[in-house]
Short mmCIF file of C-alpha atoms and ligand atoms in Angstrom, two decimals:
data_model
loop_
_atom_site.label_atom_id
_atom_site.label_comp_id
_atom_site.label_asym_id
_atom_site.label_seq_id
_atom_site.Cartn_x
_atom_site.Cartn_y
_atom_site.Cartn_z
CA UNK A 177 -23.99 -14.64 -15.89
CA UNK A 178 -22.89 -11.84 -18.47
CA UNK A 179 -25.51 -12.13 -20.30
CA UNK A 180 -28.13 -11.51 -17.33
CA UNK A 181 -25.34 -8.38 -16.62
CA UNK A 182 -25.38 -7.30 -19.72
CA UNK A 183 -29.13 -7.55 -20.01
CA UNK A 184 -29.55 -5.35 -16.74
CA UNK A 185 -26.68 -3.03 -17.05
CA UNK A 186 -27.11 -2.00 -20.65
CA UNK A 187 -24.19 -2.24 -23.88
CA UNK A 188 -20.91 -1.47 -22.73
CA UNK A 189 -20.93 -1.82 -19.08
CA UNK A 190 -19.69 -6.07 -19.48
CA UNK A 191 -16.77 -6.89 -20.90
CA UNK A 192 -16.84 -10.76 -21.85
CA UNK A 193 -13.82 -12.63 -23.65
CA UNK A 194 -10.38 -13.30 -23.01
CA UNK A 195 -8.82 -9.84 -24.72
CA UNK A 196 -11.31 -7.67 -23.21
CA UNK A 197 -11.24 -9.28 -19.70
CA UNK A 198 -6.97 -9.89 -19.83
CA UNK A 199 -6.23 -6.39 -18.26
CA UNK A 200 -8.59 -6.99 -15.54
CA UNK A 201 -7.07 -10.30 -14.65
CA UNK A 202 -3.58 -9.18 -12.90
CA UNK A 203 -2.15 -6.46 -10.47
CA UNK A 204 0.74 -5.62 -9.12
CA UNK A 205 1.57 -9.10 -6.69
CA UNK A 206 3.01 -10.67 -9.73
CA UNK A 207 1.02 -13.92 -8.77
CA UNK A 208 -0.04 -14.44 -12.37
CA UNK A 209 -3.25 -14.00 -14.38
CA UNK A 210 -7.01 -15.43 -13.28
CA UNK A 211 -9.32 -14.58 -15.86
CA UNK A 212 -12.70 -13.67 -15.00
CA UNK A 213 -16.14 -14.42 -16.57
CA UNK A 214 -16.71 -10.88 -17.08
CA UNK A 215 -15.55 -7.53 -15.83
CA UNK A 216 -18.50 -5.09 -15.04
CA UNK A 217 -17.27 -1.70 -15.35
CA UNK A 218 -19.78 0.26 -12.71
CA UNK A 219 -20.88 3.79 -13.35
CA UNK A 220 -23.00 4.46 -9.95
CA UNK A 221 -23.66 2.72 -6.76
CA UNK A 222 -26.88 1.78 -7.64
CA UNK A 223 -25.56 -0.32 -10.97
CA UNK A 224 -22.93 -1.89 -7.92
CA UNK A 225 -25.84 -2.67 -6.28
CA UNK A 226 -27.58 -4.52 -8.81
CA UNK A 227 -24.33 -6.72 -9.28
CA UNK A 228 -24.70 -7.79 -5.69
CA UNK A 229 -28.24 -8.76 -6.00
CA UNK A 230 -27.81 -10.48 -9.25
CA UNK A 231 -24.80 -12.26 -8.14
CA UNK A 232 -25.82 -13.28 -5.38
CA UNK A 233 -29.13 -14.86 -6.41
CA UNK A 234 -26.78 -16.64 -9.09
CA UNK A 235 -24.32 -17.64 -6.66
CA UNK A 236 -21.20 -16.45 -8.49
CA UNK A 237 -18.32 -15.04 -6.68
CA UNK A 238 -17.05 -11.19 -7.23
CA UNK A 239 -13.68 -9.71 -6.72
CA UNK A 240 -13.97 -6.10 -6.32
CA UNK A 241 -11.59 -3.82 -8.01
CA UNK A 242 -9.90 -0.16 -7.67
CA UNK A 243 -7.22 0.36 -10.08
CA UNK A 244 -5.69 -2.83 -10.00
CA UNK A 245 -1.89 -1.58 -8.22
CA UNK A 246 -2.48 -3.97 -5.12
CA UNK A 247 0.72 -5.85 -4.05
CA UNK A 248 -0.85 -9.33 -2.49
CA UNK A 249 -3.57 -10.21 -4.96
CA UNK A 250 -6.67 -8.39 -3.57
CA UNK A 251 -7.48 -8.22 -6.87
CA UNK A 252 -6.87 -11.34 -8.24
CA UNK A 253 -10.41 -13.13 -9.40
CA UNK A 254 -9.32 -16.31 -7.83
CA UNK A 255 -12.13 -18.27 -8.07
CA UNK A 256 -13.58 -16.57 -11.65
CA UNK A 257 -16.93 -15.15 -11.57
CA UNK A 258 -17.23 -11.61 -12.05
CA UNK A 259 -14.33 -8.67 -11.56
CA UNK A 260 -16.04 -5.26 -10.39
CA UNK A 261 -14.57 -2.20 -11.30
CA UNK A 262 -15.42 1.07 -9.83
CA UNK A 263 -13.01 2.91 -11.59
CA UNK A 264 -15.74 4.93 -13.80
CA UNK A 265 -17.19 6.26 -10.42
CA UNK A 266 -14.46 8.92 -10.40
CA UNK A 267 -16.22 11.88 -9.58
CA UNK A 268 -15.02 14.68 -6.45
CA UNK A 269 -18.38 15.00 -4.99
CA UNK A 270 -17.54 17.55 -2.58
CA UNK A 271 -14.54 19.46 -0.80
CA UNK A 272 -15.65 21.52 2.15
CA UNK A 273 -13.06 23.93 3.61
CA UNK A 274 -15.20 24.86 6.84
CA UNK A 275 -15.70 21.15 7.54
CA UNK A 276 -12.48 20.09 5.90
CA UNK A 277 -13.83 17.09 4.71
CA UNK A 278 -13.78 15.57 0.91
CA UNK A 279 -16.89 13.26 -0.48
CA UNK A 280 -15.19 11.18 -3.08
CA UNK A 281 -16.31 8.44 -5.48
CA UNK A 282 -13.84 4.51 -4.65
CA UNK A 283 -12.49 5.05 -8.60
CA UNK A 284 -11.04 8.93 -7.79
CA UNK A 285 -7.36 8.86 -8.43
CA UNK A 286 -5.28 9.57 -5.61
CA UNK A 287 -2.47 11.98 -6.90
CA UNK A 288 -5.91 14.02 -8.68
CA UNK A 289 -7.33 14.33 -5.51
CA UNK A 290 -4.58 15.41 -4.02
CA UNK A 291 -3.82 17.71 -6.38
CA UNK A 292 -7.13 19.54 -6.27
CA UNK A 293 -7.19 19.43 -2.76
CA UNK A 294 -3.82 21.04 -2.07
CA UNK A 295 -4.60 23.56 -4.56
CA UNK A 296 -7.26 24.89 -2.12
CA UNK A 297 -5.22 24.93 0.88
CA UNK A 298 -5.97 21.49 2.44
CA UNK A 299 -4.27 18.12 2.62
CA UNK A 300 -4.66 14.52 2.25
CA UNK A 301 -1.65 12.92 3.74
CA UNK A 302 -1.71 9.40 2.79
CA UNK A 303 0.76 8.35 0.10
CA UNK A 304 1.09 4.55 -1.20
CA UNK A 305 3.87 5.04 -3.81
CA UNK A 306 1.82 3.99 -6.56
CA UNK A 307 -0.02 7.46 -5.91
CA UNK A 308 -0.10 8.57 -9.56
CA UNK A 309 -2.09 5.43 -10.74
CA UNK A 310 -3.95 4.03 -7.44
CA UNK A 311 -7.70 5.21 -6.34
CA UNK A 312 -9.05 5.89 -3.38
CA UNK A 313 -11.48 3.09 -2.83
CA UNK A 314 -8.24 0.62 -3.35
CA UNK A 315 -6.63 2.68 -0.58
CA UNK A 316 -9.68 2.11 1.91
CA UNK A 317 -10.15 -1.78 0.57
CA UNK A 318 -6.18 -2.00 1.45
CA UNK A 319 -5.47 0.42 4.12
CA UNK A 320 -2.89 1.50 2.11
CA UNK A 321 -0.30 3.55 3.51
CA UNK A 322 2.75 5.15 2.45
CA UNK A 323 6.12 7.53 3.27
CA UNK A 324 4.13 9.85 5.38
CA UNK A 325 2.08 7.09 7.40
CA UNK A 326 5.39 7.86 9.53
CA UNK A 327 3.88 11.20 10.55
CA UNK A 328 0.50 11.24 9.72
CA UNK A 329 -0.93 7.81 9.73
CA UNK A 330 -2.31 5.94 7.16
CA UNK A 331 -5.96 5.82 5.36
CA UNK A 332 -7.63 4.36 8.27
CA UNK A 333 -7.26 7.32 10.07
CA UNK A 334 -8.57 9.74 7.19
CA UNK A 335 -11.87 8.09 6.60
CA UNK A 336 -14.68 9.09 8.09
CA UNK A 337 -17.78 7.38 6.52
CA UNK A 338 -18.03 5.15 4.00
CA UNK A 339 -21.15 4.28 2.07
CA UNK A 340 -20.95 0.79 0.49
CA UNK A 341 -23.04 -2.37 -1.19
CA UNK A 342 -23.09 -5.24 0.42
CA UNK A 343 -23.37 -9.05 -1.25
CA UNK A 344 -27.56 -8.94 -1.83
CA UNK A 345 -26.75 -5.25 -3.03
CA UNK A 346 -27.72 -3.20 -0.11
CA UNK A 347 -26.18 0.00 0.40
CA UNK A 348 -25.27 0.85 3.80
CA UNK A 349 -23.61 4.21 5.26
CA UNK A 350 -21.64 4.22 7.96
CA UNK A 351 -19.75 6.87 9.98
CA UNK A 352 -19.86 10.93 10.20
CA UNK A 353 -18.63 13.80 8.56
CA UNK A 354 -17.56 14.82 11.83
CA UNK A 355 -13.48 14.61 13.29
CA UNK A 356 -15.24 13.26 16.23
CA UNK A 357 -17.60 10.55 16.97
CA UNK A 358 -17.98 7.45 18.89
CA UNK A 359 -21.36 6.16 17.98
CA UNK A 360 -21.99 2.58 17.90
CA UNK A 361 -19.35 0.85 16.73
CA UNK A 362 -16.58 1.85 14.49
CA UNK A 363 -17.75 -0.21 11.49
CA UNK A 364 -15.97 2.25 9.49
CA UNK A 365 -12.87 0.99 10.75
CA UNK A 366 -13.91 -2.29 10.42
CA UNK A 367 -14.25 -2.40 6.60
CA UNK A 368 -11.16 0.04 6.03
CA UNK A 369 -8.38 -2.76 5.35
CA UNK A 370 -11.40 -5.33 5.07
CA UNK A 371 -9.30 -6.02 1.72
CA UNK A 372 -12.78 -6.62 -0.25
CA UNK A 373 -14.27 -9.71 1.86
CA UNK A 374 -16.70 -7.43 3.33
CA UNK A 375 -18.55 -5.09 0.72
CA UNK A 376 -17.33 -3.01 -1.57
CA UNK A 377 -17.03 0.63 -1.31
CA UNK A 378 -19.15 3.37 -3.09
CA UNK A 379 -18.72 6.73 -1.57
CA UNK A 380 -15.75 7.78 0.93
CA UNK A 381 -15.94 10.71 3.05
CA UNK A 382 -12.29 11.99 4.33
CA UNK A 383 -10.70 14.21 7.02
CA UNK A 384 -8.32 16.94 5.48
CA UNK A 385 -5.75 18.84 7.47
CA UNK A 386 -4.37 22.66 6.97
CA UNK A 387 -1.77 21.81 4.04
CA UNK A 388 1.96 22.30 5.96
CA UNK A 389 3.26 25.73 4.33
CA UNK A 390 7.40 24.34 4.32
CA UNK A 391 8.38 21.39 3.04
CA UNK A 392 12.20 20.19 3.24
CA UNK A 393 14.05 17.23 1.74
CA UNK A 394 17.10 15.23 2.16
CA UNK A 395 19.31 12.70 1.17
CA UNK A 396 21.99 11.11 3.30
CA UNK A 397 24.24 8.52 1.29
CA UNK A 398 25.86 6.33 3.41
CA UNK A 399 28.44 3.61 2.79
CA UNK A 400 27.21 1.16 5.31
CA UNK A 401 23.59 0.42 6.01
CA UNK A 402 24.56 0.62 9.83
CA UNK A 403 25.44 3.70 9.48
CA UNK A 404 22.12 4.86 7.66
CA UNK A 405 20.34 3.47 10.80
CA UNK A 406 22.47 4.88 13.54
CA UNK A 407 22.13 8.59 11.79
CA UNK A 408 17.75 7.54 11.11
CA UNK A 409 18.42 7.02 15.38
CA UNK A 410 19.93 9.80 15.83
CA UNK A 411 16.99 12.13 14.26
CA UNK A 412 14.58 10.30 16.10
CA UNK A 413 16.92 10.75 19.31
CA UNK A 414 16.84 14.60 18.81
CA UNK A 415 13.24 14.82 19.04
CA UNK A 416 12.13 15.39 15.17
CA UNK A 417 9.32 14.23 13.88
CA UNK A 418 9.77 14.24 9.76
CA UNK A 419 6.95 13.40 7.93
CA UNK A 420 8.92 10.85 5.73
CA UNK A 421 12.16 8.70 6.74
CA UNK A 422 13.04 6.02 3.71
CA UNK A 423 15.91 4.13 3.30
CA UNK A 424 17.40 2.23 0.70
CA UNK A 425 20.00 -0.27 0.73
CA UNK A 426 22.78 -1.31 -2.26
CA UNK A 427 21.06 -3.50 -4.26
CA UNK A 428 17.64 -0.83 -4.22
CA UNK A 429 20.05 2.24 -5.18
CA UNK A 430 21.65 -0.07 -7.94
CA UNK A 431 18.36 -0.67 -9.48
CA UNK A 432 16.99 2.45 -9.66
CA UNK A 433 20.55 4.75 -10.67
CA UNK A 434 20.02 4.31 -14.19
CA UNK A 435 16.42 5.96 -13.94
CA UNK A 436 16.94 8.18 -11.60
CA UNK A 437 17.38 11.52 -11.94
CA UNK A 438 19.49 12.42 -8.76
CA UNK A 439 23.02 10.89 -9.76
CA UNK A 440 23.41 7.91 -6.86
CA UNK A 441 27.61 7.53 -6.22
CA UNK A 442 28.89 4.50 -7.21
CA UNK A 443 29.64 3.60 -3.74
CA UNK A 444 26.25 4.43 -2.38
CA UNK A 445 25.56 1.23 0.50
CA UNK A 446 22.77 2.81 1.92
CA UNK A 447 20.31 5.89 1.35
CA UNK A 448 18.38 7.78 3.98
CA UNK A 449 15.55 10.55 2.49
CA UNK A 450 14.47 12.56 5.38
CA UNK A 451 11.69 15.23 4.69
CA UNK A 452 10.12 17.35 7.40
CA UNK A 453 7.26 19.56 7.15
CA UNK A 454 5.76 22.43 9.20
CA UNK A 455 6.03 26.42 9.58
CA UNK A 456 8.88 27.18 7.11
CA UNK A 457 10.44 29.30 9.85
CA UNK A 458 13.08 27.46 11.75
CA UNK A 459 12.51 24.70 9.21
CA UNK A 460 15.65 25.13 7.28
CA UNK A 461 17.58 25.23 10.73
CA UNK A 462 15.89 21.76 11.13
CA UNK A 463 16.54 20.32 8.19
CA UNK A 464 20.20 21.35 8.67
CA UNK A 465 20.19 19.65 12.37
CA UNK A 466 18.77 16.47 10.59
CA UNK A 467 21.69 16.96 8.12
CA UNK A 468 24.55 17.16 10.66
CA UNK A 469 23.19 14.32 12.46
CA UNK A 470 24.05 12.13 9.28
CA UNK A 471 27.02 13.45 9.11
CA UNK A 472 27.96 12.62 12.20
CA UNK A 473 26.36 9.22 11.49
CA UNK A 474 28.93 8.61 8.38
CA UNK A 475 27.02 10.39 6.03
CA UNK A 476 29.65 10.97 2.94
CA UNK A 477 27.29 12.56 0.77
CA UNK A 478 24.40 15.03 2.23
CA UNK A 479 21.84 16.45 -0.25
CA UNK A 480 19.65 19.41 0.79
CA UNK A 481 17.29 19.83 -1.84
CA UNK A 482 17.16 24.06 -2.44
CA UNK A 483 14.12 23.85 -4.28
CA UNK A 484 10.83 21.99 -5.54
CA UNK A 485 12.84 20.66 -8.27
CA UNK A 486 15.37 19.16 -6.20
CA UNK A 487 12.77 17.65 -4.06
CA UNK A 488 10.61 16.20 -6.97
CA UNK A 489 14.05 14.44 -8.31
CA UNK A 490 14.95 13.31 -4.92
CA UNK A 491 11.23 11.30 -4.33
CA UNK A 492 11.41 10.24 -7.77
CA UNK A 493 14.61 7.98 -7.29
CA UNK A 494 11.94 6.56 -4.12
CA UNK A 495 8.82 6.67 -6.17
CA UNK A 496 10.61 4.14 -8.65
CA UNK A 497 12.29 1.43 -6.65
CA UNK A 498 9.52 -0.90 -6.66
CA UNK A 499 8.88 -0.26 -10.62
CA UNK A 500 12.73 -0.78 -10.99
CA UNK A 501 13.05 -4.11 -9.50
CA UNK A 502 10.09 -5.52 -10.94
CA UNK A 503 11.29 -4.37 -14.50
CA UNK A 504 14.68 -5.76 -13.69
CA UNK A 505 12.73 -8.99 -11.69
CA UNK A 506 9.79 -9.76 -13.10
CA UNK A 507 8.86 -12.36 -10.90
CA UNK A 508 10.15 -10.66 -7.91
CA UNK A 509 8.81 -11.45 -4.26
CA UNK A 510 7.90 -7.79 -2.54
CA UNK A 511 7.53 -8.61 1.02
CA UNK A 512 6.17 -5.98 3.65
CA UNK A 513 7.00 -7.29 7.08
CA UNK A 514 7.29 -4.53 9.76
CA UNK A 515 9.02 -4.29 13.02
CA UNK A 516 8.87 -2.16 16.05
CA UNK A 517 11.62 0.57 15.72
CA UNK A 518 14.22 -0.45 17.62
CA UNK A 519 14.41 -3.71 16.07
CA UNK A 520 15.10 -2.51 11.82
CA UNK A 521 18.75 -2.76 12.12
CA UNK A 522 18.72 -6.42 13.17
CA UNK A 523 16.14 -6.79 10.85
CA UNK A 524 18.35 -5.45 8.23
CA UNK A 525 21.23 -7.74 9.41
CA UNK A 526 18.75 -11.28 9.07
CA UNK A 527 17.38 -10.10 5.49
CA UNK A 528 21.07 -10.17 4.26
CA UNK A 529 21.53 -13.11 6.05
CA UNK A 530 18.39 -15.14 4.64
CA UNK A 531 19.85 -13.86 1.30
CA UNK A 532 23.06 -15.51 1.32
CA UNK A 533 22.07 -18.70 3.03
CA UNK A 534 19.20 -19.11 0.84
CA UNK A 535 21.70 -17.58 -2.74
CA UNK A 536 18.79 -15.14 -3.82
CA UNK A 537 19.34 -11.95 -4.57
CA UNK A 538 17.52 -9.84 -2.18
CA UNK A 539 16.58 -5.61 -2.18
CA UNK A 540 15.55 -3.97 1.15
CA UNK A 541 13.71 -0.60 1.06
CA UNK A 542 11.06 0.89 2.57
CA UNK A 543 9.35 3.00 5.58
CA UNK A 544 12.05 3.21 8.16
CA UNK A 545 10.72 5.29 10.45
CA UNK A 546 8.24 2.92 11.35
CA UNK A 547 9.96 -0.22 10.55
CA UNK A 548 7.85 -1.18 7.35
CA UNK A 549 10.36 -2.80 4.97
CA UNK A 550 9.65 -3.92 1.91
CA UNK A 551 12.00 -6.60 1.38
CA UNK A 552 11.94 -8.09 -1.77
CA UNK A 553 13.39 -11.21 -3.08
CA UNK A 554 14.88 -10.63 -6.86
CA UNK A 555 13.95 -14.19 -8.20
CA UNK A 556 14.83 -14.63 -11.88
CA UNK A 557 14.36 -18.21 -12.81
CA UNK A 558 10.99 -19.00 -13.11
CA UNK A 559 9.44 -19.10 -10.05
CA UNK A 560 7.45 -21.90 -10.60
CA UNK A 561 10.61 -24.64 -10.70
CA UNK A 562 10.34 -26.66 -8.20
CA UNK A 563 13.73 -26.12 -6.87
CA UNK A 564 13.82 -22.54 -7.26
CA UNK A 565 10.07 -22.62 -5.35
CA UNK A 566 11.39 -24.28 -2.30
CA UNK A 567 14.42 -22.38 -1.79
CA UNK A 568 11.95 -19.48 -1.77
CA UNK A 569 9.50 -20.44 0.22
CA UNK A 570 12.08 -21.85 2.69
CA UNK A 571 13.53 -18.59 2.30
CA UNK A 572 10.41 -16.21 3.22
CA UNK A 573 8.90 -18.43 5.73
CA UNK A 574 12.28 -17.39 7.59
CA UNK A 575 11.86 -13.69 6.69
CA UNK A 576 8.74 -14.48 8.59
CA UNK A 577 9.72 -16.22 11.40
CA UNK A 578 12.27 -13.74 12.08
CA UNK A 579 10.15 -10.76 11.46
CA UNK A 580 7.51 -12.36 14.30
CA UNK A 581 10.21 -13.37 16.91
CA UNK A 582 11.69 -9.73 16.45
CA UNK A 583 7.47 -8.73 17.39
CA UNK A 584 6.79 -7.86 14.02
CA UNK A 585 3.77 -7.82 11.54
CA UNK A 586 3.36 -10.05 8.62
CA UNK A 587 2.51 -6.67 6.85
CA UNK A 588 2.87 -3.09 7.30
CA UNK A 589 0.58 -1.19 4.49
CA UNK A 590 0.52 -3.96 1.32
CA UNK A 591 -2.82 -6.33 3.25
CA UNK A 592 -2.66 -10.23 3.24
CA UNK A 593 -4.83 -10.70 0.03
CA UNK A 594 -3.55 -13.90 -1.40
CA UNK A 595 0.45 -13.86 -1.38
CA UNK A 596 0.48 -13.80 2.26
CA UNK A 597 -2.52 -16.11 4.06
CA UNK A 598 -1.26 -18.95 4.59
CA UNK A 599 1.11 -17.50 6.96
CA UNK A 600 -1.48 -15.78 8.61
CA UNK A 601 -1.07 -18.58 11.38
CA UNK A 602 2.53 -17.67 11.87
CA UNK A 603 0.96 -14.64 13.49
CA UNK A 604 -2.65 -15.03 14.93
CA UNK A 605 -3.84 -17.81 16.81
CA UNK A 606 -6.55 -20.13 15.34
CA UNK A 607 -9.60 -18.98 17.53
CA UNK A 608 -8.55 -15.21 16.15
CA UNK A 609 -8.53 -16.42 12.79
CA UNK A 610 -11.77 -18.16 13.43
CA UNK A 611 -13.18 -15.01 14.69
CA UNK A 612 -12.75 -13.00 11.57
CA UNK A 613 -14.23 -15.91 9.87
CA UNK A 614 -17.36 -15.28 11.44
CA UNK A 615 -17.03 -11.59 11.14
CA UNK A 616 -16.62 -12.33 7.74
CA UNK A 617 -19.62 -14.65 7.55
CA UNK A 618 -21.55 -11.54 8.75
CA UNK A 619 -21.07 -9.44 5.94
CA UNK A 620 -21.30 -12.25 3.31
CA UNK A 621 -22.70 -15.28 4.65
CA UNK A 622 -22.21 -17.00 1.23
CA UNK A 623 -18.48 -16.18 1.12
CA UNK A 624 -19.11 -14.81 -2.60
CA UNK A 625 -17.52 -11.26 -2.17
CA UNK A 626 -13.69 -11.78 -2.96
CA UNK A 627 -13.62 -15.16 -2.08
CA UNK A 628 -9.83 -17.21 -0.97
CA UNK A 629 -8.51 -13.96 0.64
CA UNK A 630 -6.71 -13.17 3.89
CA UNK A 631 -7.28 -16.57 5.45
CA UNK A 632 -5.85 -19.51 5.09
C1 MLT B 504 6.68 1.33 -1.76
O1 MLT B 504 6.88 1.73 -0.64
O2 MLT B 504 7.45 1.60 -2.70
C2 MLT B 504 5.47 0.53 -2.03
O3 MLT B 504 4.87 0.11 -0.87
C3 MLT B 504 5.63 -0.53 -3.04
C4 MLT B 504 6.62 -1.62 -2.72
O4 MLT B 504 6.48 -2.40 -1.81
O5 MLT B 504 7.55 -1.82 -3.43
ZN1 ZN B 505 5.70 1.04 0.87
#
């Protein structure tokens, strides 16, 4: 198949052998390595196209690839065949500030765009934390979301058309540039979170919102996690809305101290990081509300940040948690189960608990505010023992279980990709399952675009 590639696309465009195709072959899910045949890097969506066609004629699966920080495999080229990139269509095609809209190429970095975006007045709320490295056509593939999903909701609800090629390499658009619309279908928000299976993306056209003039951070350290969630409550219970509300627990805060630039107590239990945004008038009395409330909560420590550089070093300690544990863990488990509000303190209380009756070391973190935590099991014998395995998967099928009797989600913002499908039953009955099958079949009748995803 690379050769017919390479024949088409032109020198430079195929990478072929084990070196050159090695980086391509991982992301961030820590489920190994699958090497491709090749890795076609794509400069347009008419060289995506031809992929498509030619793959498809040939029969050979593709796994379709942003910038390779997925959590659950997306990525992964399970079954071989060829990996496509789109990370050399990185091109800002357009930023309106009448229609306040943005036309961006899938390989666009995230924190770039933005950057430039912001700089003009406008925003682009959603904010996986592997913003500095991610693009944007992995964030529609994954739905990704982020800290400030809480407030503002996460990719699904930014995109507005898509353009992308199908298997057969058609392109197809899809959507408006319009905030409103109903025609047809929403097929737009069909293949947002369509983790790859259904096409792969080649233009994205976003919403952007009036960037929020005041910004205000905290940090409540706590020395009980129950006392982080009654004071994350209490907020709530006083009618604010922040824009981010994170929380960290011991062994999170214990991972990322040496790193981090804000000095965490030695004591620390439990973190809350509470930012609200808005007219900077009355904002500072806000923030100060938020900041009695943990007080009153328990709150032994109580950070205000006074400026942007005390803000930056705040969300750095948060940006680096995940980074931390997998340096310190590198075959860590990073789970994203999510539960309806009410429920994240019991939640807390049966990921400790699965913990000790299972002896692995386990780090909860995440999006409290909407009760996506990333709870991640710290495994450090190799995963693949047998004995070490079972205790494991004994250990998150629990973490599961729990997490659906609580009327949870299997996962908040990280997809289903490979790590997580064969639970997918846990959750959805088989004739839903079956259904997205055939919605699947739709799209890709040939089941050759990111093949052994999502389903079990
Ligand atoms: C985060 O919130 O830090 C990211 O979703 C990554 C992770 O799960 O660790
Ligand atoms: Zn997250």
């Amino acid at each position: 198949m690379h050769r017919i590639l390479s024949r088409e696309l032109g020198a430079g465009k195929v990478l072929v052998g084990e070196e050159l195709v090695e980086p391509y072959a991982r992301d961030e899910s820590g489920l190994g390595a699958f090497l491709p045949e090749c890795v076609v890097l794509a400069g347009s969506r008419e060289e995506v196209s031809l992929v498509l066609r030619l793959a498809a004629e040939h029969r050979v699966p593709v796994t379709p690839r942003g910038l390779g920080t997925g959590m659950t495999g997306g990525a992964l080229a399970v079954n071989g065949g060829i990996v496509l990139s789109t990370e050399r269509m990185s091109r800002i095609l357009e930023i309106d500030r009448d229609d306040m809209i943005a036309v961006v190429e899938p390989g666009v970095v995230l924190g770039h765009f933005q950057d430039v975006v912001e700089s003009q007045g406008l925003f682009y709320p959603p904010d996986p934390a592997s913003l500095a490295m991610c693009s944007i056509g992995g964030n529609v593939a994954e739905n990704a979301g982020g800290p400030r999903a809480f407030k503002y909701g996460v990719t699904r609800e930014y995109v507005l058309g898509l353009e992308v090629a199908l298997m057969g390499g058609e392109l197809l658009r899809m959507g408006r540039r319009t905030v409103k619309g109903v025609t047809g279908y929403d097929v737009v928000a069909a293949f947002v979170g369509s983790e790859g299976t259904f096409g792969v993306t080649t233009e994205v056209t976003v919403k952007l919102i009036p960037l929020p003039q005041g910004v205000a951070t905290m940090l409540g350290v706590f020395r009980t996690m129950g006392d982080a969630g009654e004071a994350i409550s209490a907020i709530l219970h006083r009618g604010f809305r922040p824009r981010a509300l994170e929380l960290l627990d011991r062994m999170a805060i214990d991972h990322v101290r040496p790193k981090a630039l804000y000095r965490f107590p030695e004591w620390a239990e439990a973190v809350a990081l509470v930012e609200l945004d808005g007219d900077p008038e009355g904002l500072e009395a806000s923030m100060l509300r938020c900041a009695a409330a943990c007080e009153e909560k328990g709150a032994v420590e109580v950070l205000v940040a006074k400026d942007e550089k005390e803000r930056r070093q705040i969300w750095q300690a948060r940006r680096i948690v995940s980074s931390s544990l997998r340096d310190a863990h590198p075959s860590k488990i990073a789970e994203d189960i999510c539960v309806p509000r009410g429920r994240i303190p019991e939640m807390l209380r049966r990921a400790t608990r699965i913990g000790d009756k299972y002896d692995l070391p386990v780090a909860t973190y995440g999006h409290a505010g909407d009760g996506n935590l990333h709870v991640n099991i710290l495994v450090d014998e190799d995963r693949r023992r047998p004995s070490v395995m079972a205790r494991v998967e004994n250990a998150l099928a629990e973490l599961f279980r729990d997490t659906l009797e609580l009327r949870g989600t299997l996962s908040g913002e990280h997809g289903i990709g490979l790590a997580k499908k064969k639970y997918m039953p846990l959750e959805q009955p088989p004739p839903l399952i079956e259904w997205q099958k055939r919605l699947k079949r739709l799209w890709d009748p040939m089941d050759l675009l990111n093949p052994g995803k999502i389903f079990p």
